[in-house]
Amino acid sequence: MSTAADEMTEEGHGVQQGKERALTDSSDPSAWFALMRREHPVVREEQFGMWQVFRYEDVAKGLSDPATFSSDARGQMAALPDFHPFTQGNFMMMDPPAHRRVRSLVSSAFTPRAVAQLAPRITAVAKELLDALDGAEEFDFIAAFAHPIPVIVLADLLGLPREDSRHLLTWAKVLTGVDVEAAPPGAAGAQAPPDPMASLREMNGYLREHIARRRAVPADDLLGRLVGAEQDGERLTDDEIVGVASLLLIAGHLMVTMLLANLMLCLDEHPRSLAGLRADDMAVSSTIEEVLRYRNPADRQLRYTTREVEIAGQTIPAGERVLFWTGSANRDEARFEQPEKFDIHRRPNPHMGFGHGVHFCLGAPLGRLEATIALRLVLDRFADFKVADGVEYFGSYSLIKKLPMKVRWC
């Protein structure tokens, strides 16, 4: 989709917007971020009744203070029984010390050594998907490549049968809204959308069945290690293990899918950077980091104030919702030189693409490895590629639902 005119976007430009912007706006927010950092660094958004924070320093301080800015939203889901297991093991919705207890039991699966051992499987999966596409001149990059990779890899990590990956992929699509193969409402042949609660019940039942098998016959996979994990004489309950597995399958896969999609968008929009990357394979890692800064999927983090607190001269009462815009922090002129420039050689690059503080993404090493392997294979197999018309978003500039691509193969 890039044209000669698009070369002008190498330095990054956006349309000037006013103070108010819908939280589900999928247009480029860079100009709005700059305006808010400059004139309204902390402001109350009236439509949903929440505070918004935009500057790097304020976002970093807030996300580093879980005692004041809580992540615990489990009480809000108490009325939804099907969500009970998800909230029990979802350490992203916990504050210390509960967060520390669950996260520490899961962290062994994401050590550098454990993640490195997954490289052959990631490579095999990516090659299989590309082989299935070989020669196709146009396809949806998300449906055909970026979405299946992390789901299949996470199934392997958990020790779930590979033939069940299709079920996991279906549940992930329904529960995250990335059902890219579904016909739009009103279209010929369109069916009623799947019921997310029904999918959640199915997934919960499936995971409980495999947990029961691990309790009967121990296994050396993540699910087996979670079943056998013990800390201070305590073990995880079945519901907590279901919650952990659900978090990895739903949130974990979405982050990688969006990272891969945003890699393709950024390289398409910045052809000189793509040419530089093809000429310098050592820039793959720094390119991934720059995409995480420039167009990070998790561009906002929601917290709840436990006490009255002051940020940038604004007093926020206790019991308020606060939205920390990591996407804006990643473009802060006070922290990054030429922040609107997409620079694949940027160093240092202290972005918040994987979050910040105690909730820094546990799966970041795995996400980086998947993106590295996938990007290298794509550059090796695609002689050229363009993003075609028809890109679809859902609720954010960096959350991509559909990414049509035209490809010329090597």
XYZ file of C-alpha atoms in Angstrom:
410
model
C 0.000 0.000 0.000
C 3.058 2.264 0.127
C 3.486 4.843 -2.646
C 6.020 7.517 -3.504
C 4.054 9.895 -1.321
C 4.409 7.489 1.559
C 8.165 8.137 1.596
C 7.254 11.353 3.405
C 6.065 9.276 6.367
C 9.638 8.176 7.082
C 9.848 10.976 9.654
C 6.314 10.291 10.913
C 3.369 12.629 10.461
C -0.169 12.630 11.831
C -3.344 14.641 11.535
C -3.777 17.239 14.243
C -6.633 16.369 16.555
C -8.376 18.036 19.461
C -8.205 17.140 23.131
C -11.026 14.596 22.857
C -10.426 11.321 21.047
C -12.518 8.153 21.163
C -10.796 5.281 22.960
C -11.689 3.037 20.012
C -10.280 5.382 17.354
C -7.996 3.390 15.047
C -6.424 6.351 13.223
C -2.790 7.321 13.811
C -2.695 8.833 17.333
C 0.794 10.380 17.137
C -0.342 14.009 16.696
C -2.910 13.602 19.478
C -0.291 12.064 21.764
C 2.030 15.007 21.120
C -0.751 17.506 21.858
C -1.694 15.762 25.093
C 1.899 15.454 26.322
C 2.409 19.138 25.621
C -0.873 20.632 26.875
C -2.812 18.002 28.844
C -0.328 15.445 30.268
C -2.889 14.265 32.851
C -6.558 14.737 32.042
C -9.908 13.226 32.961
C -11.769 11.606 30.069
C -15.477 12.170 30.654
C -17.158 9.573 28.420
C -15.902 6.606 30.458
C -14.977 8.572 33.565
C -11.269 7.784 33.691
C -8.007 9.685 33.949
C -5.434 9.536 31.161
C -1.663 9.912 31.536
C 0.619 10.616 28.559
C 4.224 11.482 29.476
C 6.961 8.845 29.748
C 8.087 9.807 33.241
C 4.549 9.796 34.654
C 3.610 6.526 32.940
C 6.788 4.818 34.189
C 6.215 6.003 37.761
C 2.576 4.917 37.751
C 3.219 1.451 36.350
C 6.056 0.991 38.869
C 3.747 1.674 41.834
C 1.222 -1.195 42.153
C 0.467 -0.197 45.753
C -1.096 3.047 44.487
C -2.179 1.981 41.009
C -3.791 -1.438 41.327
C -4.278 -3.959 38.515
C -6.825 -6.024 40.436
C -10.017 -6.023 38.359
C -11.182 -9.459 39.474
C -14.053 -8.103 41.553
C -15.618 -6.582 38.448
C -15.843 -10.034 36.867
C -17.259 -11.763 39.953
C -20.754 -11.691 38.481
C -19.615 -13.753 35.469
C -19.099 -17.351 36.692
C -17.471 -18.450 33.430
C -14.703 -15.909 34.024
C -13.949 -17.212 37.519
C -11.074 -19.544 36.513
C -9.582 -16.875 34.245
C -9.496 -14.323 37.044
C -8.116 -16.838 39.565
C -4.940 -17.507 37.613
C -4.637 -14.280 35.662
C -1.657 -12.659 37.379
C -2.080 -9.627 35.108
C -5.141 -8.839 37.234
C -3.314 -9.283 40.527
C -1.232 -7.075 42.788
C 1.672 -8.225 44.949
C 1.968 -10.495 46.869
C -0.653 -12.656 45.046
C 0.830 -11.590 41.711
C 4.337 -12.588 42.799
C 3.186 -16.044 43.959
C 1.491 -17.030 40.668
C 3.975 -15.351 38.331
C 6.965 -16.975 40.019
C 5.435 -20.411 39.503
C 5.019 -19.733 35.779
C 8.333 -17.963 35.170
C 10.389 -21.162 34.892
C 8.874 -21.747 31.454
C 10.227 -18.440 30.192
C 13.878 -18.578 31.235
C 16.323 -17.872 28.371
C 17.248 -21.555 28.210
C 13.625 -22.740 28.178
C 12.670 -20.240 25.474
C 15.729 -21.031 23.324
C 14.695 -24.692 23.275
C 11.503 -23.677 21.458
C 13.391 -22.198 18.478
C 13.336 -25.374 16.329
C 9.584 -25.764 16.818
C 8.903 -22.092 16.038
C 11.013 -22.387 12.889
C 9.199 -25.556 11.786
C 5.769 -24.015 12.327
C 6.674 -20.828 10.447
C 8.128 -22.805 7.533
C 5.047 -25.027 7.341
C 2.769 -22.003 7.174
C 4.890 -20.304 4.516
C 5.105 -23.535 2.485
C 1.296 -23.695 2.497
C 1.190 -20.156 1.092
C 4.043 -20.546 -1.411
C 3.154 -18.870 -4.691
C 0.010 -17.146 -3.441
C 0.103 -13.580 -4.715
C -2.351 -12.125 -2.206
C -3.530 -13.328 1.215
C -4.415 -12.134 4.699
C -1.141 -12.172 6.598
C -2.851 -12.462 9.986
C -5.166 -15.378 9.187
C -2.547 -17.289 7.215
C 0.587 -16.657 9.259
C 0.675 -14.244 12.196
C -2.266 -15.727 14.096
C -1.509 -19.467 13.912
C 2.192 -19.260 14.898
C 1.851 -18.225 18.576
C -1.193 -20.414 19.230
C 0.569 -23.541 17.938
C 3.767 -22.684 19.843
C 1.872 -22.037 23.091
C 0.028 -25.348 22.693
C 3.421 -27.060 22.460
C 4.698 -25.146 25.482
C 1.724 -26.208 27.578
C 2.008 -29.804 26.373
C -1.347 -29.874 24.592
C -1.764 -32.177 21.573
C -0.729 -30.491 18.346
C -3.843 -31.759 16.617
C -5.881 -29.698 19.100
C -4.289 -26.455 17.930
C -7.257 -25.847 15.631
C -9.603 -25.814 18.637
C -7.322 -23.447 20.520
C -7.084 -21.206 17.472
C -10.883 -21.081 17.183
C -11.337 -20.233 20.874
C -8.632 -17.583 20.650
C -10.336 -15.988 17.636
C -13.703 -15.835 19.348
C -12.457 -14.651 22.729
C -10.209 -11.914 21.314
C -12.494 -10.864 18.459
C -9.875 -11.764 15.844
C -12.264 -14.000 13.906
C -10.845 -12.875 10.598
C -12.523 -15.639 8.606
C -16.051 -14.732 9.698
C -18.310 -13.000 7.189
C -19.360 -9.501 8.279
C -22.904 -9.119 9.684
C -25.446 -8.781 6.899
C -23.192 -10.363 4.288
C -24.444 -13.244 2.199
C -23.965 -16.463 4.135
C -23.145 -14.674 7.361
C -24.011 -16.618 10.500
C -24.675 -15.467 14.016
C -21.373 -14.660 15.738
C -20.065 -17.355 18.112
C -20.956 -16.952 21.763
C -17.787 -15.948 23.697
C -19.168 -17.431 26.922
C -19.790 -20.772 25.224
C -16.232 -20.739 23.851
C -14.884 -19.881 27.301
C -16.796 -22.788 28.876
C -15.491 -25.153 26.215
C -11.912 -24.008 26.735
C -12.216 -24.200 30.533
C -13.527 -27.766 30.291
C -10.802 -28.759 27.834
C -8.030 -27.381 30.074
C -9.479 -29.009 33.214
C -9.462 -32.355 31.426
C -5.757 -32.019 30.636
C -4.971 -30.790 34.149
C -6.659 -33.907 35.555
C -4.468 -36.029 33.278
C -1.317 -34.282 34.569
C -2.383 -34.923 38.159
C -2.810 -38.612 37.327
C 0.332 -38.898 35.189
C 2.962 -36.128 35.653
C 4.577 -34.701 32.521
C 7.536 -32.411 31.830
C 5.639 -29.592 30.124
C 4.329 -26.266 31.405
C 0.944 -27.698 32.358
C 2.650 -30.530 34.224
C 5.030 -28.131 35.986
C 2.134 -25.923 37.056
C 0.346 -28.948 38.503
C 3.445 -29.978 40.436
C 4.634 -26.507 41.422
C 4.819 -25.821 45.139
C 5.764 -22.688 47.050
C 5.755 -22.411 50.852
C 3.691 -25.580 51.015
C 1.020 -24.221 48.640
C 0.061 -25.486 45.215
C -1.971 -23.908 42.450
C -5.625 -24.905 42.301
C -7.174 -26.260 39.099
C -8.942 -22.939 38.534
C -5.673 -21.045 38.936
C -3.950 -23.307 36.404
C -6.861 -22.860 33.979
C -6.482 -19.109 34.437
C -2.746 -19.164 33.750
C -3.162 -21.308 30.637
C -6.030 -19.107 29.411
C -3.966 -15.960 29.912
C -1.102 -17.391 27.867
C -3.358 -18.660 25.086
C -5.511 -15.546 24.786
C -3.406 -12.534 25.765
C -0.049 -14.146 25.028
C -0.841 -15.117 21.471
C -2.503 -11.779 20.675
C 0.643 -9.816 21.525
C 2.772 -11.866 19.119
C 0.143 -11.795 16.367
C -0.075 -8.016 16.557
C 3.712 -7.617 16.734
C 4.093 -9.583 13.492
C 1.317 -7.603 11.809
C 2.786 -4.282 12.903
C 6.215 -5.350 11.659
C 4.751 -5.776 8.176
C 2.875 -2.470 8.346
C 5.887 -0.498 9.547
C 8.208 -1.970 6.915
C 5.628 -1.362 4.191
C 5.204 2.252 5.302
C 8.986 2.805 5.486
C 10.521 1.241 2.366
C 13.979 2.714 3.019
C 14.005 0.942 6.377
C 12.996 -2.312 4.694
C 15.846 -1.937 2.218
C 18.256 -1.244 5.065
C 17.046 -4.310 6.943
C 17.526 -6.547 3.915
C 21.082 -5.247 3.654
C 21.854 -5.776 7.347
C 20.565 -8.949 8.973
C 22.035 -7.810 12.293
C 19.329 -5.117 12.392
C 16.507 -7.650 12.825
C 16.576 -7.397 16.606
C 16.663 -3.593 16.723
C 13.885 -3.449 14.099
C 11.623 -5.523 16.329
C 12.378 -3.250 19.282
C 11.608 -0.170 17.197
C 8.240 -1.606 16.101
C 7.432 -2.310 19.746
C 8.139 1.362 20.441
C 6.689 2.948 17.321
C 3.522 0.883 16.972
C 3.152 -1.245 20.068
C -0.027 -3.354 20.408
C -0.379 -2.778 24.160
C -0.506 1.011 23.843
C -2.466 1.561 27.078
C -2.583 0.054 30.571
C -5.549 0.416 32.936
C -5.075 0.791 36.696
C -7.218 1.689 39.737
C -6.129 4.177 42.394
C -6.040 2.828 45.950
C -5.443 6.282 47.479
C -5.462 9.930 46.504
C -2.414 10.676 44.387
C -0.935 13.604 42.488
C 0.470 13.287 38.965
C 1.919 16.278 37.115
C 0.034 18.673 39.366
C -3.328 16.891 39.021
C -4.922 15.312 42.087
C -6.601 11.978 41.369
C -8.926 10.664 44.106
C -8.906 7.097 45.404
C -11.105 4.615 43.566
C -10.544 6.156 40.122
C -9.604 4.432 36.877
C -6.363 5.609 35.288
C -5.322 4.857 31.722
C -1.561 4.992 31.250
C -0.777 5.548 27.566
C 2.411 3.576 26.920
C 1.950 4.347 23.223
C 2.329 8.045 24.025
C 5.228 7.410 26.427
C 7.010 5.639 23.571
C 6.796 8.854 21.505
C 7.847 11.236 24.287
C 10.341 13.855 23.076
C 11.774 14.064 26.581
C 12.851 10.419 26.412
C 13.488 9.631 22.731
C 15.444 11.576 20.133
C 13.264 12.224 17.066
C 10.474 10.015 18.451
C 8.295 10.318 15.331
C 11.049 8.856 13.175
C 10.947 5.097 12.556
C 14.589 4.179 13.118
C 15.516 0.500 12.904
C 18.951 1.270 14.349
C 17.666 3.202 17.389
C 19.832 2.751 20.471
C 19.119 3.022 23.307
C 15.452 2.153 23.025
C 13.836 1.977 26.500
C 10.316 1.493 25.098
C 7.314 0.158 26.995
C 6.102 -2.124 24.218
C 5.999 -5.059 26.633
C 4.742 -2.959 29.531
C 6.631 -1.731 32.569
C 7.039 -2.549 36.243
C 5.865 -5.735 37.944
C 3.549 -6.507 35.030
C 6.255 -6.388 32.382
C 5.261 -9.100 29.925
C 6.464 -12.490 31.162
C 6.398 -13.852 27.624
C 8.559 -11.066 26.157
C 11.556 -13.381 25.475
C 9.292 -15.833 23.643
C 7.585 -13.045 21.702
C 10.920 -11.624 20.617
C 12.147 -15.058 19.528
C 8.987 -15.770 17.513
C 9.180 -12.362 15.829
C 12.897 -12.792 15.048
C 12.439 -16.210 13.452
C 9.296 -15.188 11.566
C 10.789 -11.944 10.235
C 13.953 -13.627 8.990
C 11.948 -16.323 7.188
C 9.567 -13.795 5.658
C 12.447 -11.677 4.339
C 14.073 -14.827 2.960
C 10.905 -16.033 1.205
C 9.319 -12.747 0.100
C 11.267 -10.995 -2.668
C 8.880 -8.093 -2.213
C 5.624 -7.373 -0.434
C 3.036 -4.626 -0.225
C 0.157 -4.118 2.160
C -2.984 -4.090 0.025
C -6.195 -2.156 0.495
C -8.647 -3.441 3.064
C -6.670 -3.333 6.324
C -9.117 -3.691 9.234
C -8.566 -2.638 12.832
C -10.414 -3.245 16.053
C -10.310 -0.461 18.567
C -6.718 0.687 18.162
C -4.173 1.879 15.614
C -1.963 -1.075 16.551
C -4.563 -3.848 16.842
C -5.003 -5.266 13.370
C -7.892 -7.559 12.474
C -7.118 -8.098 8.806
C -3.894 -7.432 6.884
C -4.191 -8.149 3.132
C -0.789 -8.437 1.480
C 0.470 -8.751 -2.076
C 3.629 -10.836 -2.272
C 6.268 -11.600 -4.869
C 8.072 -14.796 -3.854
C 11.771 -15.523 -4.161
